[in-house]
Structures are given as structure tokens and as C-alpha cells.
């Protein structure tokens, strides 16, 4: 049943190939660019949005149909053409090269699928139905969006800042673990939700660390 492994992949500066330039390719391309991928699209045509992005130099467009050998140098592949046989051929080449491949027309021909995604700054929530119901994945993602407000973005920035200071100041693993656990018990998230949070100065952070070091 649990066939798919959820992971968070760093594609920053890495070459990702998308075959096809329509609606689905566009939906896959935008998060790839947001994640800093070096995006190459091979397709005889492009959607309006993708075309504008190619014009701005945000992605490379190779204006022709897919041909075997096109996947050289990629770390990730999306077969998003509307031709099942083409997507099949792309998946075959990816398999030979040992590359993860997503197949839009029939997911079972590929090796990974795309979840619905909600982002709040450093927080990412990914929702997958393992392919059972893509619309349901989108709807559940929207429901979760209603539960997790915008306050999570500054909250995670705050946690990141304190965690960085703690890791810098505390060499002892035991003390670090205690501080990081206490960090999670602060009421900062509620304060941020209510708009009453006052940003901590570096002095306040250091004094909080000093006061919470002991068991
Ligand atoms: C979540 C989301 C992310 C994204 O794509 O970015 C996503 N599909 C979304 C929307 C959506 N997709 C489809 C519809 C029309 C309604 C319907 O058919 O249900 C809608 C609804 C809409 O458009 O509103 C049709 C469809 N989808 C797939 C197939 C082929 C197949 O089942 O094999 C067909 C039939 C094609 C045909 O028949 O021609 C396959 C996949 N779609 C997946 C992801 C993967 C599984 C995710 C999971 O459940 O875990 C998987 C397996 C592979 C993949 O694409 O990675 C995104 C919502 C983003 C958002 O808005 O939040
Ligand atoms: N996975 C999903 O979430 C999902 C959702 C809806 C539809 N689909 C399926 O995904 C496929 C694509 O859907 P779409 O709405 O993006 O279609 P679309 O018609 O908008 O786009 C298809 C694109 O494929 C390109 N193409 C055609 N032949 C090609 C080739 N030989 N090489 C490279 N590119 C080629 C076309 O030029 C076009 O840009 C369809 O099979 C559809 O059934 C998947």
C-alpha cells in the first residue's frame, strides 16, 4: 500500500527536464523554478505562461519533439506530453539512466508522483493520496491551508534563528537537546497569531539560552 517514499529534494542549480509544454508541464515547472532548478523544457509548443518564462530567460526551451538522448545531464525528469507513447519512451530512457521520472499520463509508468503542496515560508506540507485521487489531494491541501495560518512563516524563521544560535553556543549535545525541546514549548506561535509578538533582540536570545541551559 505505502509504495511511495516522501522526501524533500534539493534541486537548486540542478538540471531538470520537462518533456511537454502544456497545462500539466506548467503546473510542474513553477515549483521547480521556485526551488531553484535549472529547468529545460523540450516541446514543440509552450503554454502562454511558460512561453513568457522562456522569454525572460527563467527556463530553457528546446522547441522540438523529444528525442532519445535528451535526458543526458538531468537529475530529475517529468514526462508531461499528451502522447502516452512519448511519455513511455521518456520513462524508458530515464530508467536506463537511473533517473527518477514522473509520468503525467499514467503514473504507474514512472517512479515518483507529485503531491499537493502548501508552503508557509520554511514550512512545507505535502499531501499525497498515492495517486488514488489527485483532486482529493488538492482539496485536502486547501483544507490544511485553512488550519495553518500565515503566522507559521515568522514562527519558523524565529525557530531557525534560535536553533542556529543554540547550535553555535552549545557544544554539549545534552544541553542543546534540552534547549531545542524548550524552544518548542514557547508561546511565540500564539503571540504571532494574535499580533502581540515582539521580536527578540540578540541580547534577549542569549539571556533566554543562559536561563534555560540547566535541567
Ligand atoms: C496534486 C497535483 C499536484 C501537481 O500536479 O502539481 C496532482 N494532480 C493535480 C491535479 C489534477 N490532476 C488530474 C486532475 C483532474 C481530475 C482527476 O482526473 O482526478 C486534477 C485536478 C485539477 O486539475 O484540479 C488528473 C490526473 N492526475 C494524474 C492522472 C494520471 C494518472 O492517474 O495516472 C490524471 C488523469 C489524466 C487523464 O485522465 O487524462 C496523476 C497524478 N496527479 C498527481 C498530482 C499525482 C498524484 C497525486 C496524489 O494523489 O498523490 C499523479 C499520480 C502523478 C503526477 O502528476 O505527479 C495536482 C493538484 C495541485 C493543486 O491544485 O493543489
Ligand atoms: N498528472 C496530472 O496531474 C494530470 C492532470 C491532467 C492531465 N494529465 C495528463 O497529462 C498529459 C498532458 O496534459 P496537458 O493538459 O498538459 O496537455 P496539453 O495539451 O496542454 O500539453 C501537451 C504538451 O505536450 C507537447 N508534446 C506533444 N508531443 C510531444 C513530443 N513528442 N515531445 C515533447 N512534447 C510533446 C505539446 O506540444 C504540448 O505542449 C495528458 O496525457 C493528460 O491526460 C495529467
CSV table of N, CA, C and O in Angstrom, one decimal, residues 72-196:
chain,number,residue,atom,x,y,z
A,72,UNK,N,20.3,13.3,-21.0
A,72,UNK,CA,21.7,13.4,-20.5
A,72,UNK,C,21.9,14.6,-19.6
A,72,UNK,O,21.5,15.7,-20.0
A,73,UNK,N,22.5,14.4,-18.5
A,73,UNK,CA,22.8,15.6,-17.6
A,73,UNK,C,21.8,16.0,-16.7
A,73,UNK,O,22.0,16.9,-15.8
A,74,UNK,N,20.6,15.3,-16.8
A,74,UNK,CA,19.5,15.7,-15.9
A,74,UNK,C,19.6,14.9,-14.5
A,74,UNK,O,20.2,13.9,-14.5
A,75,UNK,N,19.0,15.5,-13.5
A,75,UNK,CA,18.9,14.7,-12.2
A,75,UNK,C,17.5,14.3,-12.0
A,75,UNK,O,17.2,13.4,-11.1
A,76,UNK,N,16.5,14.9,-12.7
A,76,UNK,CA,15.1,14.6,-12.5
A,76,UNK,C,14.4,14.8,-13.8
A,76,UNK,O,14.7,15.7,-14.5
A,77,UNK,N,13.3,14.0,-14.0
A,77,UNK,CA,12.6,14.1,-15.3
A,77,UNK,C,11.1,14.0,-15.2
A,77,UNK,O,10.6,13.3,-14.3
A,78,UNK,N,10.4,14.9,-15.9
A,78,UNK,CA,9.0,14.9,-16.0
A,78,UNK,C,8.5,14.6,-17.4
A,78,UNK,O,8.9,15.4,-18.3
A,79,UNK,N,7.8,13.5,-17.6
A,79,UNK,CA,7.2,13.2,-18.9
A,79,UNK,C,5.8,13.8,-18.9
A,79,UNK,O,4.9,13.1,-18.4
A,80,UNK,N,5.6,14.9,-19.5
A,80,UNK,CA,4.3,15.6,-19.4
A,80,UNK,C,3.7,16.0,-20.7
A,80,UNK,O,3.0,16.9,-20.9
A,81,UNK,N,4.1,15.2,-21.8
A,81,UNK,CA,3.5,15.4,-23.1
A,81,UNK,C,2.1,14.8,-23.0
A,81,UNK,O,1.8,14.0,-22.1
A,82,UNK,N,1.3,15.1,-24.1
A,82,UNK,CA,-0.1,14.5,-24.1
A,82,UNK,C,-0.1,13.2,-25.0
A,82,UNK,O,-1.1,12.7,-25.4
A,83,UNK,N,1.2,12.7,-25.3
A,83,UNK,CA,1.3,11.5,-26.1
A,83,UNK,C,1.8,10.4,-25.2
A,83,UNK,O,3.0,10.4,-24.7
A,84,UNK,N,1.0,9.4,-24.9
A,84,UNK,CA,1.3,8.3,-24.0
A,84,UNK,C,2.6,7.6,-24.4
A,84,UNK,O,3.5,7.3,-23.5
A,85,UNK,N,2.7,7.3,-25.7
A,85,UNK,CA,3.9,6.6,-26.2
A,85,UNK,C,5.2,7.4,-26.0
A,85,UNK,O,6.2,6.8,-25.6
A,86,UNK,N,5.1,8.7,-26.2
A,86,UNK,CA,6.3,9.6,-26.0
A,86,UNK,C,6.6,9.5,-24.5
A,86,UNK,O,7.8,9.3,-24.1
A,87,UNK,N,5.6,9.7,-23.6
A,87,UNK,CA,5.9,9.6,-22.2
A,87,UNK,C,6.5,8.3,-21.8
A,87,UNK,O,7.4,8.2,-20.9
A,88,UNK,N,6.1,7.2,-22.4
A,88,UNK,CA,6.6,5.9,-22.1
A,88,UNK,C,8.1,5.8,-22.5
A,88,UNK,O,8.9,5.3,-21.8
A,89,UNK,N,8.4,6.4,-23.7
A,89,UNK,CA,9.8,6.4,-24.2
A,89,UNK,C,10.7,7.2,-23.3
A,89,UNK,O,11.8,6.8,-22.9
A,90,UNK,N,10.2,8.3,-22.8
A,90,UNK,CA,10.9,9.2,-21.8
A,90,UNK,C,11.2,8.4,-20.6
A,90,UNK,O,12.3,8.3,-20.1
A,91,UNK,N,10.2,7.7,-20.1
A,91,UNK,CA,10.3,6.9,-18.8
A,91,UNK,C,11.3,5.8,-19.0
A,91,UNK,O,12.1,5.5,-18.1
A,92,UNK,N,11.3,5.2,-20.2
A,92,UNK,CA,12.3,4.1,-20.6
A,92,UNK,C,13.7,4.6,-20.5
A,92,UNK,O,14.6,4.0,-19.9
A,93,UNK,N,14.0,5.8,-21.1
A,93,UNK,CA,15.3,6.4,-21.1
A,93,UNK,C,15.7,6.7,-19.7
A,93,UNK,O,16.9,6.5,-19.3
A,94,UNK,N,14.8,7.3,-18.9
A,94,UNK,CA,15.1,7.7,-17.6
A,94,UNK,C,15.5,6.4,-16.7
A,94,UNK,O,16.5,6.5,-16.0
A,95,UNK,N,14.8,5.4,-17.0
A,95,UNK,CA,15.1,4.1,-16.2
A,95,UNK,C,16.5,3.6,-16.5
A,95,UNK,O,17.2,3.3,-15.7
A,96,UNK,N,16.8,3.7,-17.8
A,96,UNK,CA,18.2,3.2,-18.2
A,96,UNK,C,19.3,4.1,-17.6
A,96,UNK,O,20.3,3.6,-17.2
A,97,UNK,N,19.0,5.4,-17.5
A,97,UNK,CA,20.0,6.3,-16.9
A,97,UNK,C,19.9,6.3,-15.3
A,97,UNK,O,20.7,7.0,-14.7
A,98,UNK,N,19.0,5.6,-14.8
A,98,UNK,CA,18.8,5.6,-13.3
A,98,UNK,C,18.2,6.9,-12.8
A,98,UNK,O,18.5,7.2,-11.6
A,99,UNK,N,17.4,7.6,-13.6
A,99,UNK,CA,16.9,8.9,-13.1
A,99,UNK,C,15.4,8.7,-12.6
A,99,UNK,O,14.7,8.1,-13.3
A,100,UNK,N,15.1,9.4,-11.6
A,100,UNK,CA,13.7,9.4,-11.1
A,100,UNK,C,12.8,10.1,-12.2
A,100,UNK,O,13.2,11.2,-12.7
A,101,UNK,N,11.7,9.5,-12.5
A,101,UNK,CA,10.8,10.1,-13.6
A,101,UNK,C,9.3,10.1,-13.2
A,101,UNK,O,8.9,9.2,-12.6
A,102,UNK,N,8.7,11.2,-13.5
A,102,UNK,CA,7.2,11.4,-13.2
A,102,UNK,C,6.5,11.3,-14.6
A,102,UNK,O,6.9,12.0,-15.5
A,103,UNK,N,5.5,10.5,-14.6
A,103,UNK,CA,4.7,10.3,-15.9
A,103,UNK,C,3.3,10.9,-15.7
A,103,UNK,O,2.5,10.3,-14.9
A,104,UNK,N,3.0,11.9,-16.4
A,104,UNK,CA,1.7,12.6,-16.2
A,104,UNK,C,0.5,11.8,-16.7
A,104,UNK,O,-0.6,11.9,-16.1
A,105,UNK,N,0.7,11.1,-17.8
A,105,UNK,CA,-0.5,10.5,-18.4
A,105,UNK,C,-0.9,9.2,-17.7
A,105,UNK,O,-2.1,8.9,-17.6
A,106,UNK,N,0.1,8.4,-17.2
A,106,UNK,CA,-0.2,7.2,-16.4
A,106,UNK,C,1.0,7.0,-15.4
A,106,UNK,O,2.0,6.5,-15.8
A,107,UNK,N,0.6,7.4,-14.2
A,107,UNK,CA,1.7,7.5,-13.2
A,107,UNK,C,2.5,6.2,-13.0
A,107,UNK,O,3.7,6.2,-12.7
A,108,UNK,N,1.8,5.0,-13.2
A,108,UNK,CA,2.5,3.7,-12.9
A,108,UNK,C,3.7,3.5,-13.8
A,108,UNK,O,4.5,2.7,-13.5
A,109,UNK,N,3.8,4.3,-14.9
A,109,UNK,CA,5.0,4.1,-15.8
A,109,UNK,C,6.2,4.9,-15.2
A,109,UNK,O,7.3,4.7,-15.7
A,110,UNK,N,6.0,5.7,-14.2
A,110,UNK,CA,7.1,6.5,-13.7
A,110,UNK,C,7.5,5.9,-12.3
A,110,UNK,O,7.1,4.9,-11.9
A,111,UNK,N,8.4,6.7,-11.7
A,111,UNK,CA,9.0,6.3,-10.4
A,111,UNK,C,8.7,7.2,-9.2
A,111,UNK,O,9.0,7.0,-8.1
A,112,UNK,N,8.1,8.4,-9.5
A,112,UNK,CA,7.7,9.3,-8.5
A,112,UNK,C,6.4,10.1,-8.9
A,112,UNK,O,6.2,10.2,-10.1
A,113,UNK,N,5.6,10.5,-7.9
A,113,UNK,CA,4.5,11.3,-8.2
A,113,UNK,C,4.6,12.6,-7.4
A,113,UNK,O,5.4,12.8,-6.5
A,114,UNK,N,3.7,13.6,-7.8
A,114,UNK,CA,3.8,14.9,-7.2
A,114,UNK,C,2.7,15.2,-6.2
A,114,UNK,O,1.5,15.0,-6.6
A,115,UNK,N,3.0,15.5,-5.0
A,115,UNK,CA,1.9,15.8,-4.0
A,115,UNK,C,1.3,17.2,-4.2
A,115,UNK,O,1.9,18.0,-4.9
A,116,UNK,N,0.2,17.4,-3.6
A,116,UNK,CA,-0.4,18.8,-3.4
A,116,UNK,C,0.5,19.4,-2.4
A,116,UNK,O,1.0,18.8,-1.4
A,117,UNK,N,0.9,20.7,-2.5
A,117,UNK,CA,1.8,21.4,-1.6
A,117,UNK,C,1.3,22.7,-1.1
A,117,UNK,O,0.7,23.5,-1.8
A,118,UNK,N,1.5,22.8,0.2
A,118,UNK,CA,1.2,24.1,0.9
A,118,UNK,C,2.5,24.6,1.5
A,118,UNK,O,3.2,23.8,2.2
A,119,UNK,N,2.8,25.9,1.3
A,119,UNK,CA,4.0,26.4,1.9
A,119,UNK,C,3.7,27.6,2.8
A,119,UNK,O,2.8,28.4,2.4
A,120,UNK,N,4.4,27.7,3.9
A,120,UNK,CA,4.3,28.8,4.8
A,120,UNK,C,5.8,29.2,5.1
A,120,UNK,O,6.3,28.7,6.2
A,121,UNK,N,6.5,29.9,4.3
A,121,UNK,CA,7.9,30.1,4.5
A,121,UNK,C,8.6,28.8,4.5
A,121,UNK,O,8.6,28.1,3.6
A,122,UNK,N,9.3,28.6,5.7
A,122,UNK,CA,10.1,27.3,5.7
A,122,UNK,C,9.3,26.1,5.9
A,122,UNK,O,9.8,25.0,5.9
A,123,UNK,N,8.0,26.2,6.2
A,123,UNK,CA,7.1,25.1,6.4
A,123,UNK,C,6.6,24.6,5.1
A,123,UNK,O,6.1,25.4,4.3
A,124,UNK,N,6.7,23.3,4.9
A,124,UNK,CA,6.1,22.7,3.7
A,124,UNK,C,5.2,21.5,4.1
A,124,UNK,O,5.7,20.7,4.9
A,125,UNK,N,4.0,21.5,3.6
A,125,UNK,CA,3.1,20.4,3.9
A,125,UNK,C,2.8,19.8,2.5
A,125,UNK,O,2.4,20.5,1.6
A,126,UNK,N,3.1,18.5,2.4
A,126,UNK,CA,2.9,17.8,1.1
A,126,UNK,C,1.8,16.8,1.3
A,126,UNK,O,1.9,16.0,2.3
A,127,UNK,N,0.8,16.7,0.4
A,127,UNK,CA,-0.3,15.8,0.6
A,127,UNK,C,-0.4,14.9,-0.6
A,127,UNK,O,-0.5,15.3,-1.7
A,128,UNK,N,-0.4,13.6,-0.3
A,128,UNK,CA,-0.5,12.6,-1.4
A,128,UNK,C,-1.6,11.6,-1.1
A,128,UNK,O,-1.6,11.1,0.0
A,129,UNK,N,-2.3,11.2,-2.1
A,129,UNK,CA,-3.3,10.1,-2.0
A,129,UNK,C,-2.7,8.9,-2.6
A,129,UNK,O,-3.4,8.0,-3.0
A,130,UNK,N,-1.4,8.9,-2.9
A,130,UNK,CA,-0.7,7.8,-3.6
A,130,UNK,C,-1.3,7.6,-5.0
A,130,UNK,O,-1.3,6.5,-5.5
A,131,UNK,N,-1.8,8.7,-5.5
A,131,UNK,CA,-2.4,8.6,-6.9
A,131,UNK,C,-3.9,8.3,-6.9
A,131,UNK,O,-4.5,8.3,-8.0
A,132,UNK,N,-4.5,7.9,-5.8
A,132,UNK,CA,-5.9,7.5,-5.8
A,132,UNK,C,-6.8,8.6,-6.2
A,132,UNK,O,-7.8,8.3,-6.9
A,133,UNK,N,-6.5,9.8,-5.8
A,133,UNK,CA,-7.4,10.9,-6.1
A,133,UNK,C,-6.7,12.3,-6.1
A,133,UNK,O,-6.7,13.0,-5.1
A,134,UNK,N,-6.1,12.6,-7.3
A,134,UNK,CA,-5.4,13.9,-7.4
A,134,UNK,C,-6.3,15.1,-6.9
A,134,UNK,O,-5.8,16.0,-6.2
A,135,UNK,N,-7.6,15.1,-7.3
A,135,UNK,CA,-8.4,16.2,-6.9
A,135,UNK,C,-8.6,16.2,-5.4
A,135,UNK,O,-8.7,17.3,-4.8
A,136,UNK,N,-8.7,15.0,-4.8
A,136,UNK,CA,-8.8,14.9,-3.3
A,136,UNK,C,-7.6,15.5,-2.7
A,136,UNK,O,-7.6,16.2,-1.7
A,137,UNK,N,-6.4,15.2,-3.3
A,137,UNK,CA,-5.1,15.7,-2.7
A,137,UNK,C,-5.2,17.2,-2.7
A,137,UNK,O,-4.8,17.9,-1.7
A,138,UNK,N,-5.7,17.8,-3.8
A,138,UNK,CA,-5.8,19.3,-3.9
A,138,UNK,C,-6.7,19.8,-2.9
A,138,UNK,O,-6.5,20.8,-2.2
A,139,UNK,N,-7.8,19.1,-2.7
A,139,UNK,CA,-8.9,19.6,-1.7
A,139,UNK,C,-8.4,19.5,-0.3
A,139,UNK,O,-8.6,20.4,0.5
A,140,UNK,N,-7.7,18.4,0.0
A,140,UNK,CA,-7.2,18.2,1.4
A,140,UNK,C,-6.1,19.3,1.7
A,140,UNK,O,-6.1,19.8,2.8
A,141,UNK,N,-5.3,19.6,0.7
A,141,UNK,CA,-4.3,20.6,0.8
A,141,UNK,C,-5.0,21.9,1.2
A,141,UNK,O,-4.5,22.7,2.1
A,142,UNK,N,-6.0,22.3,0.5
A,142,UNK,CA,-6.7,23.5,0.8
A,142,UNK,C,-7.3,23.5,2.2
A,142,UNK,O,-7.3,24.6,2.9
A,143,UNK,N,-7.8,22.4,2.6
A,143,UNK,CA,-8.4,22.3,4.0
A,143,UNK,C,-7.3,22.6,5.0
A,143,UNK,O,-7.5,23.3,6.0
A,144,UNK,N,-6.1,22.0,4.8
A,144,UNK,CA,-5.0,22.2,5.7
A,144,UNK,C,-4.5,23.7,5.7
A,144,UNK,O,-4.2,24.2,6.7
A,145,UNK,N,-4.6,24.3,4.5
A,145,UNK,CA,-4.2,25.7,4.4
A,145,UNK,C,-5.1,26.5,5.3
A,145,UNK,O,-4.6,27.5,5.9
A,146,UNK,N,-6.3,26.1,5.5
A,146,UNK,CA,-7.2,26.9,6.4
A,146,UNK,C,-6.8,26.7,7.9
A,146,UNK,O,-7.1,27.6,8.7
A,147,UNK,N,-6.1,25.6,8.2
A,147,UNK,CA,-5.7,25.4,9.6
A,147,UNK,C,-4.4,26.0,9.9
A,147,UNK,O,-4.1,26.4,11.1
A,148,UNK,N,-3.5,26.2,8.9
A,148,UNK,CA,-2.2,26.6,9.2
A,148,UNK,C,-2.0,28.1,8.6
A,148,UNK,O,-1.9,28.3,7.4
A,149,UNK,N,-2.1,29.0,9.5
A,149,UNK,CA,-2.1,30.4,9.1
A,149,UNK,C,-0.8,31.0,8.7
A,149,UNK,O,0.3,30.3,8.8
A,150,UNK,N,-0.7,32.2,8.3
A,150,UNK,CA,0.5,32.9,7.8
A,150,UNK,C,1.5,33.0,8.9
A,150,UNK,O,2.7,33.2,8.7
A,151,UNK,N,1.0,32.9,10.2
A,151,UNK,CA,2.0,33.1,11.3
A,151,UNK,C,3.1,32.0,11.4
A,151,UNK,O,4.1,32.2,12.0
A,152,UNK,N,2.8,30.9,10.6
A,152,UNK,CA,3.9,29.9,10.6
A,152,UNK,C,5.1,30.3,10.0
A,152,UNK,O,6.2,29.9,10.3
A,153,UNK,N,5.0,31.3,9.1
A,153,UNK,CA,6.2,31.8,8.4
A,153,UNK,C,7.2,32.5,9.3
A,153,UNK,O,8.4,32.0,9.5
A,154,UNK,N,6.7,33.6,10.0
A,154,UNK,CA,7.7,34.2,11.0
A,154,UNK,C,8.0,33.2,12.1
A,154,UNK,O,9.1,33.3,12.7
A,155,UNK,N,7.1,32.3,12.5
A,155,UNK,CA,7.4,31.4,13.6
A,155,UNK,C,8.6,30.5,13.3
A,155,UNK,O,9.5,30.3,14.1
A,156,UNK,N,8.6,30.0,12.0
A,156,UNK,CA,9.7,29.1,11.7
A,156,UNK,C,11.0,29.9,11.4
A,156,UNK,O,12.1,29.4,11.7
A,157,UNK,N,10.9,31.1,11.0
A,157,UNK,CA,12.1,32.0,10.9
A,157,UNK,C,12.7,32.2,12.3
A,157,UNK,O,13.9,32.1,12.5
A,158,UNK,N,11.8,32.4,13.3
A,158,UNK,CA,12.2,32.6,14.7
A,158,UNK,C,12.9,31.3,15.2
A,158,UNK,O,14.0,31.3,15.8
A,159,UNK,N,12.2,30.1,15.0
A,159,UNK,CA,12.8,28.9,15.4
A,159,UNK,C,14.2,28.6,14.8
A,159,UNK,O,15.1,28.2,15.4
A,160,UNK,N,14.3,29.0,13.5
A,160,UNK,CA,15.5,28.8,12.8
A,160,UNK,C,16.6,29.7,13.4
A,160,UNK,O,17.8,29.2,13.6
A,161,UNK,N,16.3,30.9,13.7
A,161,UNK,CA,17.3,31.8,14.3
A,161,UNK,C,17.8,31.3,15.6
A,161,UNK,O,19.0,31.2,15.9
A,162,UNK,N,16.8,30.9,16.5
A,162,UNK,CA,17.2,30.4,17.8
A,162,UNK,C,18.0,29.1,17.7
A,162,UNK,O,19.0,28.9,18.5
A,163,UNK,N,17.6,28.3,16.8
A,163,UNK,CA,18.3,27.0,16.7
A,163,UNK,C,19.7,27.2,16.2
A,163,UNK,O,20.6,26.5,16.7
A,164,UNK,N,19.9,28.2,15.3
A,164,UNK,CA,21.2,28.5,14.8
A,164,UNK,C,22.1,29.0,16.0
A,164,UNK,O,23.3,28.6,16.1
A,165,UNK,N,21.5,29.9,16.8
A,165,UNK,CA,22.3,30.4,18.0
A,165,UNK,C,22.6,29.3,18.9
A,165,UNK,O,23.8,29.1,19.4
A,166,UNK,N,21.7,28.4,19.2
A,166,UNK,CA,21.9,27.3,20.2
A,166,UNK,C,23.0,26.4,19.7
A,166,UNK,O,23.9,26.0,20.4
A,167,UNK,N,22.9,26.1,18.4
A,167,UNK,CA,24.0,25.2,17.8
A,167,UNK,C,25.3,25.8,17.9
A,167,UNK,O,26.3,25.2,18.0
A,168,UNK,N,25.4,27.2,17.7
A,168,UNK,CA,26.7,27.9,17.8
A,168,UNK,C,27.2,28.0,19.2
A,168,UNK,O,28.4,27.8,19.5
A,169,UNK,N,26.3,28.2,20.2
A,169,UNK,CA,26.7,28.4,21.6
A,169,UNK,C,26.9,27.2,22.4
A,169,UNK,O,27.7,27.2,23.4
A,170,UNK,N,26.2,26.1,22.1
A,170,UNK,CA,26.2,24.9,23.0
A,170,UNK,C,26.9,23.7,22.3
A,170,UNK,O,26.3,23.0,21.5
A,171,UNK,N,28.1,23.4,22.8
A,171,UNK,CA,28.8,22.2,22.2
A,171,UNK,C,28.2,20.9,22.8
A,171,UNK,O,28.2,19.9,22.1
A,172,UNK,N,27.6,21.0,24.0
A,172,UNK,CA,27.2,19.7,24.7
A,172,UNK,C,25.8,19.3,24.1
A,172,UNK,O,24.8,20.0,24.2
A,173,UNK,N,25.8,18.1,23.6
A,173,UNK,CA,24.5,17.6,22.9
A,173,UNK,C,23.3,17.6,23.9
A,173,UNK,O,22.2,17.9,23.5
A,174,UNK,N,23.6,17.3,25.1
A,174,UNK,CA,22.5,17.1,26.1
A,174,UNK,C,21.9,18.5,26.4
A,174,UNK,O,20.6,18.6,26.4
A,175,UNK,N,22.7,19.5,26.5
A,175,UNK,CA,22.2,20.9,26.7
A,175,UNK,C,21.4,21.4,25.5
A,175,UNK,O,20.4,21.9,25.6
A,176,UNK,N,22.0,21.1,24.3
A,176,UNK,CA,21.4,21.5,23.1
A,176,UNK,C,20.0,20.9,23.0
A,176,UNK,O,19.0,21.6,22.7
A,177,UNK,N,19.9,19.6,23.3
A,177,UNK,CA,18.6,18.9,23.1
A,177,UNK,C,17.6,19.5,24.1
A,177,UNK,O,16.5,19.7,23.7
A,178,UNK,N,18.1,19.9,25.3
A,178,UNK,CA,17.1,20.5,26.3
A,178,UNK,C,16.6,21.8,25.8
A,178,UNK,O,15.4,22.1,25.8
A,179,UNK,N,17.5,22.6,25.3
A,179,UNK,CA,17.2,24.0,24.8
A,179,UNK,C,16.2,23.9,23.6
A,179,UNK,O,15.2,24.6,23.5
A,180,UNK,N,16.5,23.0,22.7
A,180,UNK,CA,15.7,22.8,21.5
A,180,UNK,C,14.3,22.3,21.9
A,180,UNK,O,13.3,22.8,21.3
A,181,UNK,N,14.2,21.5,22.9
A,181,UNK,CA,12.9,21.0,23.3
A,181,UNK,C,12.1,22.1,24.0
A,181,UNK,O,10.9,22.3,23.7
A,182,UNK,N,12.8,23.0,24.8
A,182,UNK,CA,12.1,24.1,25.4
A,182,UNK,C,11.7,25.1,24.4
A,182,UNK,O,10.7,25.8,24.6
A,183,UNK,N,12.4,25.2,23.4
A,183,UNK,CA,12.1,26.2,22.3
A,183,UNK,C,10.7,25.9,21.8
A,183,UNK,O,9.9,26.8,21.5
A,184,UNK,N,10.4,24.6,21.6
A,184,UNK,CA,9.1,24.2,21.1
A,184,UNK,C,7.9,24.4,22.1
A,184,UNK,O,6.8,24.4,21.7
A,185,UNK,N,8.3,24.7,23.4
A,185,UNK,CA,7.2,25.0,24.4
A,185,UNK,C,6.9,26.4,24.5
A,185,UNK,O,5.9,26.8,25.3
A,186,UNK,N,7.6,27.3,23.9
A,186,UNK,CA,7.3,28.7,24.0
A,186,UNK,C,6.0,29.1,23.4
A,186,UNK,O,5.5,28.4,22.5
A,187,UNK,N,5.4,30.2,23.8
A,187,UNK,CA,4.1,30.5,23.3
A,187,UNK,C,4.1,31.6,22.1
A,187,UNK,O,3.2,32.3,21.9
A,188,UNK,N,5.3,31.6,21.5
A,188,UNK,CA,5.6,32.5,20.4
A,188,UNK,C,4.5,32.4,19.3
A,188,UNK,O,4.1,33.4,18.7
A,189,UNK,N,4.2,31.2,18.9
A,189,UNK,CA,3.2,31.0,17.8
A,189,UNK,C,1.9,31.7,18.1
A,189,UNK,O,1.4,32.4,17.2
A,190,UNK,N,1.4,31.5,19.3
A,190,UNK,CA,0.1,32.2,19.7
A,190,UNK,C,0.3,33.7,19.6
A,190,UNK,O,-0.6,34.4,19.1
A,191,UNK,N,1.4,34.2,20.1
A,191,UNK,CA,1.7,35.6,20.1
A,191,UNK,C,1.7,36.1,18.7
A,191,UNK,O,1.2,37.2,18.4
A,192,UNK,N,2.3,35.4,17.8
A,192,UNK,CA,2.4,35.8,16.4
A,192,UNK,C,1.0,35.8,15.8
A,192,UNK,O,0.7,36.7,15.0
A,193,UNK,N,0.2,34.8,16.1
A,193,UNK,CA,-1.2,34.7,15.6
A,193,UNK,C,-2.0,35.9,16.0
A,193,UNK,O,-2.7,36.5,15.2
A,194,UNK,N,-1.8,36.3,17.3
A,194,UNK,CA,-2.5,37.4,17.8
A,194,UNK,C,-1.9,38.8,17.5
A,194,UNK,O,-2.5,39.8,17.9
A,195,UNK,N,-0.8,38.8,16.9
A,195,UNK,CA,-0.1,40.1,16.6
A,195,UNK,C,0.5,40.8,17.8
A,195,UNK,O,0.8,41.9,17.8
A,196,UNK,N,0.8,40.0,18.9
A,196,UNK,CA,1.4,40.6,20.1
A,196,UNK,C,2.9,40.3,20.2
A,196,UNK,O,3.5,40.7,21.2
